[in-house]
Each structure stands twice: as structure tokens, then as C-alpha cells.
Coordinates of C-alpha atoms in Angstrom, one line a residue:
Chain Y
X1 CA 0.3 -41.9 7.6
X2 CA 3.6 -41.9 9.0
X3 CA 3.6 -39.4 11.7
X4 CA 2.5 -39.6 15.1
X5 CA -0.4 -38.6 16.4
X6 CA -0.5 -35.0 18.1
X7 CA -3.8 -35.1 19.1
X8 CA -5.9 -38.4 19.7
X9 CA -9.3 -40.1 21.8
X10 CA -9.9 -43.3 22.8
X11 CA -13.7 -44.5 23.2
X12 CA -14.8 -41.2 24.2
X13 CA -18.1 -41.2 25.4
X14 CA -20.6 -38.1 26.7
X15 CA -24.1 -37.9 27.9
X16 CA -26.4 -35.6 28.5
X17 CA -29.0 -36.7 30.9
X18 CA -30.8 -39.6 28.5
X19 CA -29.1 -38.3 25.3
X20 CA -26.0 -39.7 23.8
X21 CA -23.4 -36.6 22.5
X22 CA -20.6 -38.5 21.5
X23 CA -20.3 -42.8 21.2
X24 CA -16.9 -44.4 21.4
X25 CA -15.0 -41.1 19.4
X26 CA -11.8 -42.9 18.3
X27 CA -10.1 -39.9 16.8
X28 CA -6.5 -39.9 15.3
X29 CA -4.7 -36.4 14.2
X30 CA -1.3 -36.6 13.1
X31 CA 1.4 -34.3 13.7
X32 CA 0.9 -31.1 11.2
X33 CA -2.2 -32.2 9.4
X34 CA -5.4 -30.3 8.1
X35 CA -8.3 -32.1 9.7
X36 CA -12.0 -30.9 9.3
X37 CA -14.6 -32.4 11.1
X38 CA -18.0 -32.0 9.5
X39 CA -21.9 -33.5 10.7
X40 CA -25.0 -32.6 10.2
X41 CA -26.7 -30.6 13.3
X42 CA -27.1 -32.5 16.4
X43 CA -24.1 -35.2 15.3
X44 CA -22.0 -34.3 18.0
X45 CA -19.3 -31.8 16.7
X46 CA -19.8 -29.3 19.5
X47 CA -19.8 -31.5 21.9
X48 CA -16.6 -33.0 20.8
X49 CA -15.0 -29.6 20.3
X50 CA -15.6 -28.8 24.3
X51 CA -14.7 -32.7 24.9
X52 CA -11.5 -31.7 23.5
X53 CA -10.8 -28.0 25.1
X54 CA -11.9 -29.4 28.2
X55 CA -15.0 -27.4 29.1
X56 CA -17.0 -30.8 29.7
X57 CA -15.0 -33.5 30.7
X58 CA -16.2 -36.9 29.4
X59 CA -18.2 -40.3 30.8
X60 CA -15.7 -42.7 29.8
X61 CA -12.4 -42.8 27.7
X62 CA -9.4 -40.2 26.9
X63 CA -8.1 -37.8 25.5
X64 CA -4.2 -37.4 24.1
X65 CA -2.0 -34.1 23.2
X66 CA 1.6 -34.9 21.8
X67 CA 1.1 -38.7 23.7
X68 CA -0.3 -37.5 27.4
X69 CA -3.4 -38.0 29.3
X70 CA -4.8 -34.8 29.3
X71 CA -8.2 -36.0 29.8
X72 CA -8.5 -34.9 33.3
X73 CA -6.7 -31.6 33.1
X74 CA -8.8 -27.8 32.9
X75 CA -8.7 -26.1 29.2
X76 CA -6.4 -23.7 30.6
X77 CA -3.9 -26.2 31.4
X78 CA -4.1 -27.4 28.3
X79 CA -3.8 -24.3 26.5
X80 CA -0.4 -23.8 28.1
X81 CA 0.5 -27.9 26.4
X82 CA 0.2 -26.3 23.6
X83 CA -3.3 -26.6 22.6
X84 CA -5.0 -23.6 20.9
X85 CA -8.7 -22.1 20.5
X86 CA -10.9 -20.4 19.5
X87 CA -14.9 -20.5 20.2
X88 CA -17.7 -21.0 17.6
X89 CA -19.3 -17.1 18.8
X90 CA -16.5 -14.6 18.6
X91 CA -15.0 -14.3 22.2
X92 CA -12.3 -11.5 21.5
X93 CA -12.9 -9.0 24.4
X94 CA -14.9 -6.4 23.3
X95 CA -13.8 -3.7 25.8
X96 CA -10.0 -4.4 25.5
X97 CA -8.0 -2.5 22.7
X98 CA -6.8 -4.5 19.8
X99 CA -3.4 -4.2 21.1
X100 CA -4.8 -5.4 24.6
X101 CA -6.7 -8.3 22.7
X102 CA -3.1 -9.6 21.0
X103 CA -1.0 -8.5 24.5
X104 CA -3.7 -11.6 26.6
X105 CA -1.8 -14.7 25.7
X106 CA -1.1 -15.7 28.4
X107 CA 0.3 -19.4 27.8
X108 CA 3.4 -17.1 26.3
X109 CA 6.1 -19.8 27.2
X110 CA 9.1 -18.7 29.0
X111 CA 11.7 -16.5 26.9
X112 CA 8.8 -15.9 24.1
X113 CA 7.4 -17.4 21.4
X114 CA 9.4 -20.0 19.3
X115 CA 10.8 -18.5 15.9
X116 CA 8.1 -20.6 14.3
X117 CA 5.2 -19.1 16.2
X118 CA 6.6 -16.0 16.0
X119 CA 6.8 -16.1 11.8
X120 CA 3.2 -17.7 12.1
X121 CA 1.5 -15.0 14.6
X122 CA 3.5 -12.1 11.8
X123 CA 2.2 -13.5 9.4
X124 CA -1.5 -14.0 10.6
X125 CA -1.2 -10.2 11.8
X126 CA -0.1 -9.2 8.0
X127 CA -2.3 -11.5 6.1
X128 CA -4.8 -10.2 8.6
X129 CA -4.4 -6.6 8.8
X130 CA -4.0 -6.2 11.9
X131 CA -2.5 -3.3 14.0
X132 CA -0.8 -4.8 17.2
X133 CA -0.4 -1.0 18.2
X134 CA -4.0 -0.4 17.9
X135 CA -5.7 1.4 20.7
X136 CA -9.0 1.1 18.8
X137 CA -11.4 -0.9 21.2
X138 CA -11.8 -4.5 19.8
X139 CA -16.0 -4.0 19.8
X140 CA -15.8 -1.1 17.5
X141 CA -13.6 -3.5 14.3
X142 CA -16.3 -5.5 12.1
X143 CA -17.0 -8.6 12.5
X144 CA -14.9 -10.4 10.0
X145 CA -12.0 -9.0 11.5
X146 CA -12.8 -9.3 15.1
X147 CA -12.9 -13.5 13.8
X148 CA -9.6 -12.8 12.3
X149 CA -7.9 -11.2 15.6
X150 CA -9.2 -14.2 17.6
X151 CA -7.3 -16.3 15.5
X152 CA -4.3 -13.7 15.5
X153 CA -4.7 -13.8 19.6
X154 CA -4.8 -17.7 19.9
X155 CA -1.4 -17.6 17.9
X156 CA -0.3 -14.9 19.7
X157 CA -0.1 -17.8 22.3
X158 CA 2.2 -19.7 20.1
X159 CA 0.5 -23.3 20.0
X160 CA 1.5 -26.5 18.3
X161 CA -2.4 -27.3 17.6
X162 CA -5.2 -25.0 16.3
X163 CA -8.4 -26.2 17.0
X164 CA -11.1 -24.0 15.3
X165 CA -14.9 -24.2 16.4
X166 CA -16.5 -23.0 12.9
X167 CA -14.0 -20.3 12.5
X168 CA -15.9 -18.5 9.0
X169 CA -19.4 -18.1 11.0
X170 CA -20.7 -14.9 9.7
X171 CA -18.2 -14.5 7.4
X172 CA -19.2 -13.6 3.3
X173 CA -17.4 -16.0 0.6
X174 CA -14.2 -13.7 0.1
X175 CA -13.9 -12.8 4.0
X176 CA -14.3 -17.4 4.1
X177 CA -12.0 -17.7 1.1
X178 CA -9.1 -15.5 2.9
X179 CA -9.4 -17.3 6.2
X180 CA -9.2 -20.8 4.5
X181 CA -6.3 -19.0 2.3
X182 CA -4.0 -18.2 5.9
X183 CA -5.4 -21.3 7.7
X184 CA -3.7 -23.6 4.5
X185 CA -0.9 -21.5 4.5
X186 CA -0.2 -22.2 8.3
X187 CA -0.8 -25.8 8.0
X188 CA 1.9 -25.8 5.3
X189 CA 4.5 -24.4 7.7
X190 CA 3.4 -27.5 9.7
X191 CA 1.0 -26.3 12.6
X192 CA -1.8 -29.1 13.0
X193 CA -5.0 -27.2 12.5
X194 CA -8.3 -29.2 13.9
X195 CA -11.7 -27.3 12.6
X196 CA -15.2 -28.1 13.1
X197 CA -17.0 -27.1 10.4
X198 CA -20.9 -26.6 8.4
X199 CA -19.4 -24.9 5.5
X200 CA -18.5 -27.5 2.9
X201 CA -17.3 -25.0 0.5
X202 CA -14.5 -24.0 3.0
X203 CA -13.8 -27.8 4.1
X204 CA -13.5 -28.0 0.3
X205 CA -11.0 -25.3 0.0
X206 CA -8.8 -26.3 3.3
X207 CA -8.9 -29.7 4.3
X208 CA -6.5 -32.6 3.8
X209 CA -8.5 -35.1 5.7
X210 CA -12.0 -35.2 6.9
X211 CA -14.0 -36.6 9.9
X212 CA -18.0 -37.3 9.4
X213 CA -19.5 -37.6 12.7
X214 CA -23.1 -38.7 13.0
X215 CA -25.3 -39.1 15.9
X216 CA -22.3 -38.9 18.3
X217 CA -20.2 -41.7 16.4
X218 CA -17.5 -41.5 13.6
X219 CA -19.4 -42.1 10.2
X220 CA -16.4 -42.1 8.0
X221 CA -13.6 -40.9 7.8
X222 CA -11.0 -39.9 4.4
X223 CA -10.0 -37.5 1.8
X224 CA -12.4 -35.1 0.6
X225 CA -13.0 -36.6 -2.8
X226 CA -13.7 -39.9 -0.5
X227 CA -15.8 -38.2 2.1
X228 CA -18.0 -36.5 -1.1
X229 CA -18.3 -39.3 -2.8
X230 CA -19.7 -41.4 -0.1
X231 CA -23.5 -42.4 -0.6
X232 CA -24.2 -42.4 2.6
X233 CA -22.4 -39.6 3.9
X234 CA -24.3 -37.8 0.6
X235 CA -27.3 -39.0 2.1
X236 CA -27.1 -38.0 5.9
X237 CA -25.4 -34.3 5.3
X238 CA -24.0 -33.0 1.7
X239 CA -27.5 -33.5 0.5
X240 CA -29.1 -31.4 3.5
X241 CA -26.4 -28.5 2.8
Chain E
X1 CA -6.9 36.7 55.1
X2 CA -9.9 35.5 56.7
X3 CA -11.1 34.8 53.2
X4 CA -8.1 32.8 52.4
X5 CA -8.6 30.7 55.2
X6 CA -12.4 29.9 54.6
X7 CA -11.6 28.9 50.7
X8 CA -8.4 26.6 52.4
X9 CA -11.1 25.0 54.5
X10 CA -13.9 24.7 52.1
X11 CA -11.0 22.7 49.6
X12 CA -10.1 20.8 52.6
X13 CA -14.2 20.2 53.8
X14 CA -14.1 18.9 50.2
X15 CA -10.8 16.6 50.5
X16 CA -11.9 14.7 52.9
X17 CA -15.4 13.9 52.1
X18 CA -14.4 12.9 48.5
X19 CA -11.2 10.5 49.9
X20 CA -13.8 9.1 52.7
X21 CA -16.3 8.3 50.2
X22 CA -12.9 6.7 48.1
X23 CA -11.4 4.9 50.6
X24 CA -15.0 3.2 51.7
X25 CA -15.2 2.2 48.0
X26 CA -11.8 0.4 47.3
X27 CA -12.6 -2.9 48.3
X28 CA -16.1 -2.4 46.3
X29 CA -14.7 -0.9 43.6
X30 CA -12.8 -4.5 42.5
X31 CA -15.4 -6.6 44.1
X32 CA -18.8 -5.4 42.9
X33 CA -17.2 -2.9 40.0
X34 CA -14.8 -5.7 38.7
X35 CA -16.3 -9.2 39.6
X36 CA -20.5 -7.8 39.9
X37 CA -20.3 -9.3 43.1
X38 CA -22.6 -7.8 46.0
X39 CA -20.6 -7.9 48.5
X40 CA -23.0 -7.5 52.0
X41 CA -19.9 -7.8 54.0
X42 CA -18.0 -5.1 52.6
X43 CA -18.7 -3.5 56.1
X44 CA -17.6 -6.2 58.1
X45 CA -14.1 -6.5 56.0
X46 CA -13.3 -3.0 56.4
X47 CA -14.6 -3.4 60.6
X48 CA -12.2 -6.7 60.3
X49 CA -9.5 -4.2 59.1
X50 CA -10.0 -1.9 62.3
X51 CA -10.0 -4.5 64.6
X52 CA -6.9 -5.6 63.3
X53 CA -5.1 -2.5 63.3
X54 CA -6.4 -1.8 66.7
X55 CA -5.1 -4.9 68.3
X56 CA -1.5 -4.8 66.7
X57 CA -1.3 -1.1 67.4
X58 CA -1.8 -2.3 70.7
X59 CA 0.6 -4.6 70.7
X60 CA 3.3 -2.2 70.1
X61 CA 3.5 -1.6 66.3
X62 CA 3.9 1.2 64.5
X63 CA 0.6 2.9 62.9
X64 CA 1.3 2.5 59.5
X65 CA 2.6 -1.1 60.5
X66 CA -0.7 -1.8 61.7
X67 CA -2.4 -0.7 58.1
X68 CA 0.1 -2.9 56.5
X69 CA -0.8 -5.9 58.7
X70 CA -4.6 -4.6 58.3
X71 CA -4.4 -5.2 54.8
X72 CA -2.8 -8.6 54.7
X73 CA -5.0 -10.5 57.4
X74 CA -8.1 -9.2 55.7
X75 CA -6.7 -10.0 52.3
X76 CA -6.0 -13.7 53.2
X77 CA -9.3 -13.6 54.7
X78 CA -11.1 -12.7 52.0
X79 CA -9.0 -15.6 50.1
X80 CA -10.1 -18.1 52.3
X81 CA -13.9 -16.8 51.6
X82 CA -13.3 -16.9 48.1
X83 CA -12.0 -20.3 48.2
X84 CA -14.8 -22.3 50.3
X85 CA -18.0 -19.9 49.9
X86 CA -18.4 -17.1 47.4
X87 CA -16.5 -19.3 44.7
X88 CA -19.7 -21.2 44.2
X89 CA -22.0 -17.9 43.7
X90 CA -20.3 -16.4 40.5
X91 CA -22.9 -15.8 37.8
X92 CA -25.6 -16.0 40.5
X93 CA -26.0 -12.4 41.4
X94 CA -28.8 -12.7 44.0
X95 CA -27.0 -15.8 45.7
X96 CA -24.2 -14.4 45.8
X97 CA -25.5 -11.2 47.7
X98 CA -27.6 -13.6 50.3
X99 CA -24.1 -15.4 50.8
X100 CA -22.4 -12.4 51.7
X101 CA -24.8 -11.2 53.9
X102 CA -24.5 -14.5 55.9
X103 CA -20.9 -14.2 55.7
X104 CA -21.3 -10.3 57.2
X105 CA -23.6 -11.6 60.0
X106 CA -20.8 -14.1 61.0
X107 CA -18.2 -11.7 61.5
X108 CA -20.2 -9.1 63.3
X109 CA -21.3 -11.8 65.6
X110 CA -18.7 -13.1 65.6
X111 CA -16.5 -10.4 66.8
X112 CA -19.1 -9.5 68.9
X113 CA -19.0 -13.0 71.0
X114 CA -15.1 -13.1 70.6
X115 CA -13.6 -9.2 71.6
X116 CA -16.9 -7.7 73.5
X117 CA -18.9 -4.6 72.6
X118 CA -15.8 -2.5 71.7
X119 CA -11.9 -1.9 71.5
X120 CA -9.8 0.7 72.8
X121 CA -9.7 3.4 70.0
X122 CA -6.5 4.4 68.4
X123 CA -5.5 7.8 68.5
X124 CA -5.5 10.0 65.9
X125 CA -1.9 10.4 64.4
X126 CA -0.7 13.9 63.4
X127 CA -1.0 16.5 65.3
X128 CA -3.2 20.1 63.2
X129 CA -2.4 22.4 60.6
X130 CA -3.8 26.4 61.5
X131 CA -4.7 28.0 59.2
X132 CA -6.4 31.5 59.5
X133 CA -9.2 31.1 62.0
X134 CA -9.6 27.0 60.9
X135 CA -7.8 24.6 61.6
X136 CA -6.9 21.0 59.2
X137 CA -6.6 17.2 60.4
X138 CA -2.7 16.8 59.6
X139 CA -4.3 12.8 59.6
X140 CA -7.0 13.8 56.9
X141 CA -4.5 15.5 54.5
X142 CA -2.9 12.1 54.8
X143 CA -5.5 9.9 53.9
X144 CA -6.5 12.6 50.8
X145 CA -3.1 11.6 50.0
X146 CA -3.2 8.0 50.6
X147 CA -6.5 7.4 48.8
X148 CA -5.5 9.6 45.6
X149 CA -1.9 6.9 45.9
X150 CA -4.3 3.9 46.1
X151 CA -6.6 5.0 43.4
X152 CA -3.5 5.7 41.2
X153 CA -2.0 2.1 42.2
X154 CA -5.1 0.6 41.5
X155 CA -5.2 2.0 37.9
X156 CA -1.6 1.4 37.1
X157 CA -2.5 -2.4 38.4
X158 CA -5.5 -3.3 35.8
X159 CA -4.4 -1.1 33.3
X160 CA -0.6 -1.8 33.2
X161 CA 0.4 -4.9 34.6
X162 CA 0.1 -8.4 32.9
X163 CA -2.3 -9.3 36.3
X164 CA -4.6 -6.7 35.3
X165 CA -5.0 -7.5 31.5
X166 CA -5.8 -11.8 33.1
X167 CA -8.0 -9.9 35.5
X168 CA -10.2 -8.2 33.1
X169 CA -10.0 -10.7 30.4
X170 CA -11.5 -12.8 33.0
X171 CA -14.3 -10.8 34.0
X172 CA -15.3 -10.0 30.4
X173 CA -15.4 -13.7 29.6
X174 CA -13.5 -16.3 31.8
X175 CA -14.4 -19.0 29.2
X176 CA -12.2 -17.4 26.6
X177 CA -9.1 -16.4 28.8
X178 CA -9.2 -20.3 29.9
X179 CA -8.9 -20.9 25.9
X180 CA -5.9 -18.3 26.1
X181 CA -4.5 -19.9 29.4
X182 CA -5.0 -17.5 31.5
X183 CA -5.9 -19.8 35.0
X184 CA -8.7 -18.2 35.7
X185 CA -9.7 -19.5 39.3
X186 CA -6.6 -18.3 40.9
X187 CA -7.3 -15.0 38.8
X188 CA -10.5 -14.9 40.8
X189 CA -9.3 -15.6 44.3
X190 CA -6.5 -13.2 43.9
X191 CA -9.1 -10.3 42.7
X192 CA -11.4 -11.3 45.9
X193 CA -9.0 -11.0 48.2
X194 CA -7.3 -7.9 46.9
X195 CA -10.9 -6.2 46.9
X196 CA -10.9 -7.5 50.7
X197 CA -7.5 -6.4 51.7
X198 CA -8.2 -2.8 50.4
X199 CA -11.4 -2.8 52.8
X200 CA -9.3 -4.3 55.4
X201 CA -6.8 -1.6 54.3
X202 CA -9.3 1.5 54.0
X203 CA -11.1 0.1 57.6
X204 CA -7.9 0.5 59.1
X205 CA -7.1 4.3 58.0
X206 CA -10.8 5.2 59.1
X207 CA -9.8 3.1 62.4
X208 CA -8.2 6.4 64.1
X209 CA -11.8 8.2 62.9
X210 CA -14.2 5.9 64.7
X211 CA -15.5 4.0 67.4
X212 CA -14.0 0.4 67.2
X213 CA -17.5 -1.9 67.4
X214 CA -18.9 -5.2 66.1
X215 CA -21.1 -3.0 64.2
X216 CA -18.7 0.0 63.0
X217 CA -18.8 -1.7 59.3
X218 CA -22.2 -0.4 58.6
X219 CA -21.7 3.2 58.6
X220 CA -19.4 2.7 55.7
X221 CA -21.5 0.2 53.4
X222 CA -23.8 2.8 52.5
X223 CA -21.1 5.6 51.2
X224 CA -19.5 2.6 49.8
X225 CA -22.2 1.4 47.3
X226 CA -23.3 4.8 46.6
X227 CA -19.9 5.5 45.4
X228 CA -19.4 2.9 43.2
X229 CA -23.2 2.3 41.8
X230 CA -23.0 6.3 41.0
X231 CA -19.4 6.3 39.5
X232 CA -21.0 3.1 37.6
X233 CA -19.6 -0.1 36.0
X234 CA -17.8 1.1 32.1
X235 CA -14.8 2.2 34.1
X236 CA -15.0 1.5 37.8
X237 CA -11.9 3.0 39.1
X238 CA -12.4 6.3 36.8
X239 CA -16.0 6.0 37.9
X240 CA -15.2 6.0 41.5
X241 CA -12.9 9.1 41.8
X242 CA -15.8 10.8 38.9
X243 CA -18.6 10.0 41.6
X244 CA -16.5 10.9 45.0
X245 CA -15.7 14.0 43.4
X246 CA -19.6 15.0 42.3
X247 CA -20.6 13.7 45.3
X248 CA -18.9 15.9 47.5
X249 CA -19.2 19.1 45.4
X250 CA -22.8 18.7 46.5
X251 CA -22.3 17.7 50.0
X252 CA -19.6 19.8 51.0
X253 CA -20.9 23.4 50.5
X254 CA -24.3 22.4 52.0
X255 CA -22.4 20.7 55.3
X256 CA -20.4 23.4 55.8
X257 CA -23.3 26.2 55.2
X258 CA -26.3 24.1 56.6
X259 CA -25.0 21.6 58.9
X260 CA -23.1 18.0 58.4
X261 CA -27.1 16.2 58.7
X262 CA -27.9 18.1 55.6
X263 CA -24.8 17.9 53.9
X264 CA -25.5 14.6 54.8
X265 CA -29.2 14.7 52.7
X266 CA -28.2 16.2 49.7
X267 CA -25.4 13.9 49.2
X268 CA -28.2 11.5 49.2
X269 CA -30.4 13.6 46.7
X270 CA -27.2 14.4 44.6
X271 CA -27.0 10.5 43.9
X272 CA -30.9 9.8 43.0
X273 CA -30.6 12.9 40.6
X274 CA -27.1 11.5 39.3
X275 CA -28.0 8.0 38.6
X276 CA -31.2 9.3 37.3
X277 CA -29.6 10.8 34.7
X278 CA -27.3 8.6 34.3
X279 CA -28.6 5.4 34.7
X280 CA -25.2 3.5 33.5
X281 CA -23.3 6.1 36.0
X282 CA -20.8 8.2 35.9
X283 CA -18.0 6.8 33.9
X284 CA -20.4 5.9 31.2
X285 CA -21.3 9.5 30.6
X286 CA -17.5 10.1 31.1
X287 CA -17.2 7.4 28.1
X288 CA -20.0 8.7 25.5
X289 CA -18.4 12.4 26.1
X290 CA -15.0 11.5 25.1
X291 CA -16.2 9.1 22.3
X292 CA -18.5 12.2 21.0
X293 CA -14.5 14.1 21.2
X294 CA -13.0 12.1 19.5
X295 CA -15.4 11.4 16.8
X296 CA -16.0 15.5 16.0
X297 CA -12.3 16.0 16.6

């Protein structure tokens, strides 16, 4: 492609007791792409997703950001690299304020966010509709938007990589449509966005490139006119959906 | 005049119950309130405190010194716990509790074997106020004071300071400040040992009050828990000053009328019928009121 990787595994490898989450996961994400990756239940997505963020480390092999070893290090650690997430249930806190939900981040680097993040994180809040002044307690928004301001907080953090764990869970089809709509419209500025996904009408609508994981291993791997024309990868998941 | 002076010493009656229950529950107010830790050796933290103060004072420093000292040795102390023991409990309520017990047992004992049945006492600082027939602990208006500062301080901490938005991220859901980079086991160390240094803190301003023993903690555990249980877990610090205050409108008119014992009894009735009531405690009914405001207003 050109660019170099921002995010990458070698041979990663997880177990859990007898079964095998993840097999040799030799994953590649160039700087500034769009990367969905997609399996049918059980093929291992989750398991890379916390792989990746660091709440289970792995058996064997390791993990890259921006061409370190950050295999070994705790997900906060590399939150502050750089890295940013957000969980598969909505984690925003519930008991904080909106404004307290977007004041968290935390990995803020010294002297503020970068003019970048700080166009991206407006323009998430505005696309959004979110108040940064709000005083309303974050459990009393609805639930599309309490998605929304987790991605508005993780920004808030200015990161270099997004990585998404099924970010439109719950979501209807406009409420899917607008978050695909902001998360395209970041990865055009050039922030690398890395989503695990089930919803192949959104992977449709966002994604560049697409990972197919099944039973722990990469299945295939291309475009998403490759990846949906694949027999096979018809076979194992498209045709469950 | 005389009537005067009997509403000055009922306020006062009511002063210092309310800022003793308070300053028994500051260390439990971040412990158990914030972290849902049981902490069985609140008692023995806030005894740790007294001892501490006690043997400095003796050594030639200055009372408030001594509280200052009070509070940093137990607040290391409770670091140090943090670090090698109670780290391991967190999520495991009932674990957690047998820990601290064990951990309470130790430094009772422990003191015990190490400085003998008791310490020289320190005396009470201040001299009294007169007013009408009764006369006011110069000392208890102090710690009134003290204990509304600490409250406030406390407050201004979680609620104003970048520490105190990390610290109750964390406690809502540690997994999700990691994934904002908050660094989340220091986050609980520091909040540990803060909730031990107030106890340390607090056992030293009771220090003047009591009988310097092995066993001094336990007379505080009790007011402690009921304190914060009552004042209840949406708001612990609001909770804490909302129960103290309840609490000793009860206790105070029937101590002074019928006796310390039975001021002693209802305070004790006051918080069955309270947490009846209100099972989620006091600063959840504080919460549903002002929600019910501001939706009719």
C-alpha cells in the first residue's frame, strides 16, 4: 500500500483453557486507513479487540503501535501511545455529567490536543450534538447518543488510532448511517479507524479494507467488493447475516 | 439569659455529636463509600492515628504537628496495605472484608505486643468557653470546625480536581478509564491510602478525647459505618454530612434530656427507622427529591 503500518501483529496466538481464540493473527493496518474486521460469532473478533487494547495479553507473538512492542504494556499505557477505544457495551459513565464524561481524557498530552484532534474532537461534538457544557447526567441521554459521546470522549483524548468494538450496537439504520457518515469523514482527515464489526450494511457503508476472521485465523482479507464476492467467505458468514 | 445559654448548649450538644460521627467516617467515607470496600480495620487506622500523634506529641511537637504527621504515617500505611494485600480483594466484597479484619487483628495485636496496654494521653488543647450557666470545649468547637473544612476539602477534591474525575471514573468502571488512560492502579492506591490517612487524621483529633489503647479503634467503627451506610452510597460525601446531621437531631435532644446512654439508643433506633425508609440512604432520597425539583420546576 505504500504507507507504513501504524498498527500490526505478528503470529498472535490466545487460548482459552482447551479452546483456540485467535491462531497466528498476522495483521497489517496502514497509517490512516479504514479497516473493518468482520467473522461470524465465535471467530475470534473480541478476542482480538482485547488482544489489541491489552485487557488479555497473548500466548505467543506481538503486537505493534506506530513500530513498537507494545505487547507487554497495560491498555492504559497504550491509550496514552496513542491508541483509542471504545467498548462493544456502552461504557460512558453514567453518573458523570456529559461535560464530566468529555472533561475524563486523561491521555490529554502535554500543552493539549494537537490542532488535528482538536478539529476532529469539534467536529465529532457538532456532527454529534453534543453539549460539552452539559450538566445533564450522561445515564439520563438515549442510547444512540450515549454511543456517540463515547466516541466524542475517546477523541476527546486525541488519538492517532480509533479502534471501535461494534460501535452501531443498538443503534437503528439512520442513527448507523450517521455514525458510519462521521467515522468516514474522520478517516478522510487521516485518523486510522480499526472497527470490529457484525453489521455488514455499515462495513459496506465505511470500510476501505476488510479483515475476515474465522475460527481464530485470518480467512481473507481485501476490498469489500473482494471480501463479498468471496465463495467461501459467502459461505461461512454473509450467507448466515 | 439562662435560656440563651441552654439553646447555645443544645446547638453545641448538637455540634459535636454530628462532627464526631463525621470525623469517624472520613476515612470510610472514600473507602467503603468510594471503593465498596469493607474496611474492618477502619478502627485500627484511626487507633494507628492516635498512637502516632501521641508519641510525636511526646516527642516535643506541636499538636497540630502531630495531626499532620498522624495523617501521613497512616496514609503511607494504608498505601503499603493497598499495594501487597487489599489490592487482590477488589470486586470480592466478602474477601475483601475477611482481609481487613485480619489486617485489623494485626495491628491491634500488634500494638498491643509492641507499646503495652496503653499510652500517656494527650491533653486536651484549648482551654473553655462560659457561657451562661454551661460551659463549651474550646477543642470541640475546633474540631466542628475542622470536620465541616475536611468535608468541604473532600468535596472540592472529587468534584473539582482532575484526581477526583480519574477517581470516580475509576470506581464507576476502571475498565473504561484504562481505555481513556486514566492509570487506574495508582488511582486505587492513592484513594486507599487517602481514605487511611483521614482515619489516621480523624484518630488523631479524637486522640485528646480518649484513652490511648490497642483497642481504642473499636469504639469508633460502629459510629463510623452507621454514618456512612445511613448517609448511603449515590453521594457519599453529601450522604455523610445528610446522615451525621439526622443522626444527631435524634440523639442530641434525648442525651441531653434523658441521659448520654439513651441518647446513645435512639441514635441507634434513628438509624434502623432511617435506613428503613430509605433503604438506598440518605443521599439517594436527597437525589430523587431534587430530581422531582427540578422536573416540576
Amino acid at each position: 500500500m505504500g504507507m507504513p503500518s501504524i498498527v500490526s501483529t505478528t503470529a498472535l496466538d490466545k487460548r482459552f483453557g482447551g479452546i483456540v481464540a485467535t491462531q497466528h493473527v498476522d495483521l497489517d493496518i496502514p497509517e490512516g486507513e479504514l479497516r473493518c474486521i468482520i467473522g461470524p460469532n465465535g471467530a475470534g473478533k473480541s478476542t482480538l479487540f482485547a488482544l489489541l487494547c491489552g485487557i488479555h495479553a497473548p500466548d505467543s507473538g506481538h503486537i505493534f503501535l506506530k513500530d513498537r512492542d507494545i505487547t507487554a504494556l497495560p491498555s492504559f499505557r497504550r491509550v496514552r501511545l496513542g491508541l483509542g477505544l471504545t467498548f462493544q457495551t456502552n461504557r460512558a459513565f453514567h453518573d458523570l455529567t456529559v461535560r464530566q464524561n468529555l472533561e475524563a481524557p486523561f491521555r490529554l498530552p502535554r500543552g493539549g490536543r494537537s490542532s488535528t484532534s482538536e478539529e476532529r474532537y469539534q467536529y465529532a461534538l457538532s456532527t454529534f450534538g453534543l453539549d460539552t457544557t452539559s450538566d445533564v447526567p450522561a445515564r439520563e441521554l438515549p442510547h444512540h447518543r450515549l454511543q456517540w459521546l463515547e466516541i466524542a470522549m475517546v477523541l476527546a483524548g486525541g488519538p492517532e488510532v480509533l479502534l471501535l468494538d461494534e460501535p452501531t450496537a443498538g443503534l437503528s439504520p439512520e442513527e448507523t448511517l450517521q455514525t458510519a457518515r462521521v467515522l468516514r469523514h474522520l478517516n478522510d482527515d487521516g485518523l486510522t479507524i480499526i472497527v470490529v464489526e457484525h453489521d455488514i450494511a455499515f462495513v459496506r457503508e465505511v470500510a476501505e479494507r476488510v479483515t475476515v476472521l474465522h475460527q481464530g485465523a485470518i480467512f481473507a482479507e481485501g476490498t469489500v467488493a473482494d471480501i463479498t464476492a468471496h465463495d467461501d467467505v459467502r459461505r461461512i458468514y454473509l450467507g448466515q447475516a | 439569659m439562662e435560656e440563651f445559654g441552654l439553646v447555645i448548649s443544645v446547638v453545641y450538644q448538637f455540634g459535636t455529636n454530628a462532627a464526631f460521627l463525621l470525623l469517624c467516617a472520613l476515612g470510610l467515607i472514600v473507602i467503603l463509600g468510594m471503593m465498596n470496600i469493607i474496611n474492618l480495620a477502619h478502627g485500627e487506622l484511626m487507633m494507628m492515628g492516635a498512637y502516632t500523634a501521641s508519641l510525636s506529641y511526646q516527642a516535643g511537637l506541636p499538636f497540630p504537628v502531630c495531626v499532620a504527621v498522624s495523617f501521613l504515617v497512616v496514609g503511607f500505611v494504608g498505601a503499603v496495605f493497598e499495594r501487597l494485600v487489599v489490592r487482590r480483594f477488589y470486586g470480592r466484597e466478602l474477601s475483601a472484608l475477611v482481609v481487613t479484619w485480619g489486617i485489623s487483628l494485626l495491628l491491634s495485636q500488634g500494638t498491643l505486643m509492641v507499646f503495652g496496654p496503653f499510652l500517656p494521653s494527650i491533653p486536651i488543647p484549648g482551654g473553655s468557653l462560659d457561657v451562661g450557666a454551661y460551659s463549651l470545649s474550646v477543642y470541640w468547637l475546633i474540631l466542628i470546625a475542622v470536620s465541616i473544612a475536611v468535608v468541604v476539602a473532600l468535596a472540592w477534591l472529587y468534584n473539582r480536581t482532575t484526581f477526583g474525575l480519574h477517581a470516580r471514573a475509576t470506581m464507576q468502571d476502571a475498565a473504561m478509564a484504562r481505555a481513556l488512560g486514566v492509570n487506574t492502579g495508582r488511582i486505587y492506591m492513592l484513594t486507599f491510602s487517602l481514605g487511611a490517612g483521614l482515619a489516621g487524621f480523624s484518630g488523631a483529633l479524637l486522640a485528646p478525647t480518649a484513652s490511648i489503647m490497642p483497642f481504642m479503634g473499636q469504639q469508633f467503627v460502629a459510629p463510623a459505618f452507621i454514618t456512612v451506610v445511613v448517609g448511603g452510597a449515590a453521594n457519599v460525601i453529601a450522604g455523610a454530612v445528610g446522615s451525621s446531621v439526622l443522626l444527631s437531631l435524634v440523639r442530641t435532644p434525648v442525651g441531653f434530656y434523658l441521659g448520654a446512654f439513651l441518647g446513645l439508643v435512639a441514635l441507634l433506633l434513628a438509624a434502623l427507622i432511617i435506613i428503613r425508609l430509605m433503604p438506598n440512604g440518605v443521599s439517594a432520597a436527597l437525589l430523587r427529591w431534587s430530581d422531582r425539583r427540578a422536573q416540576s420546576g
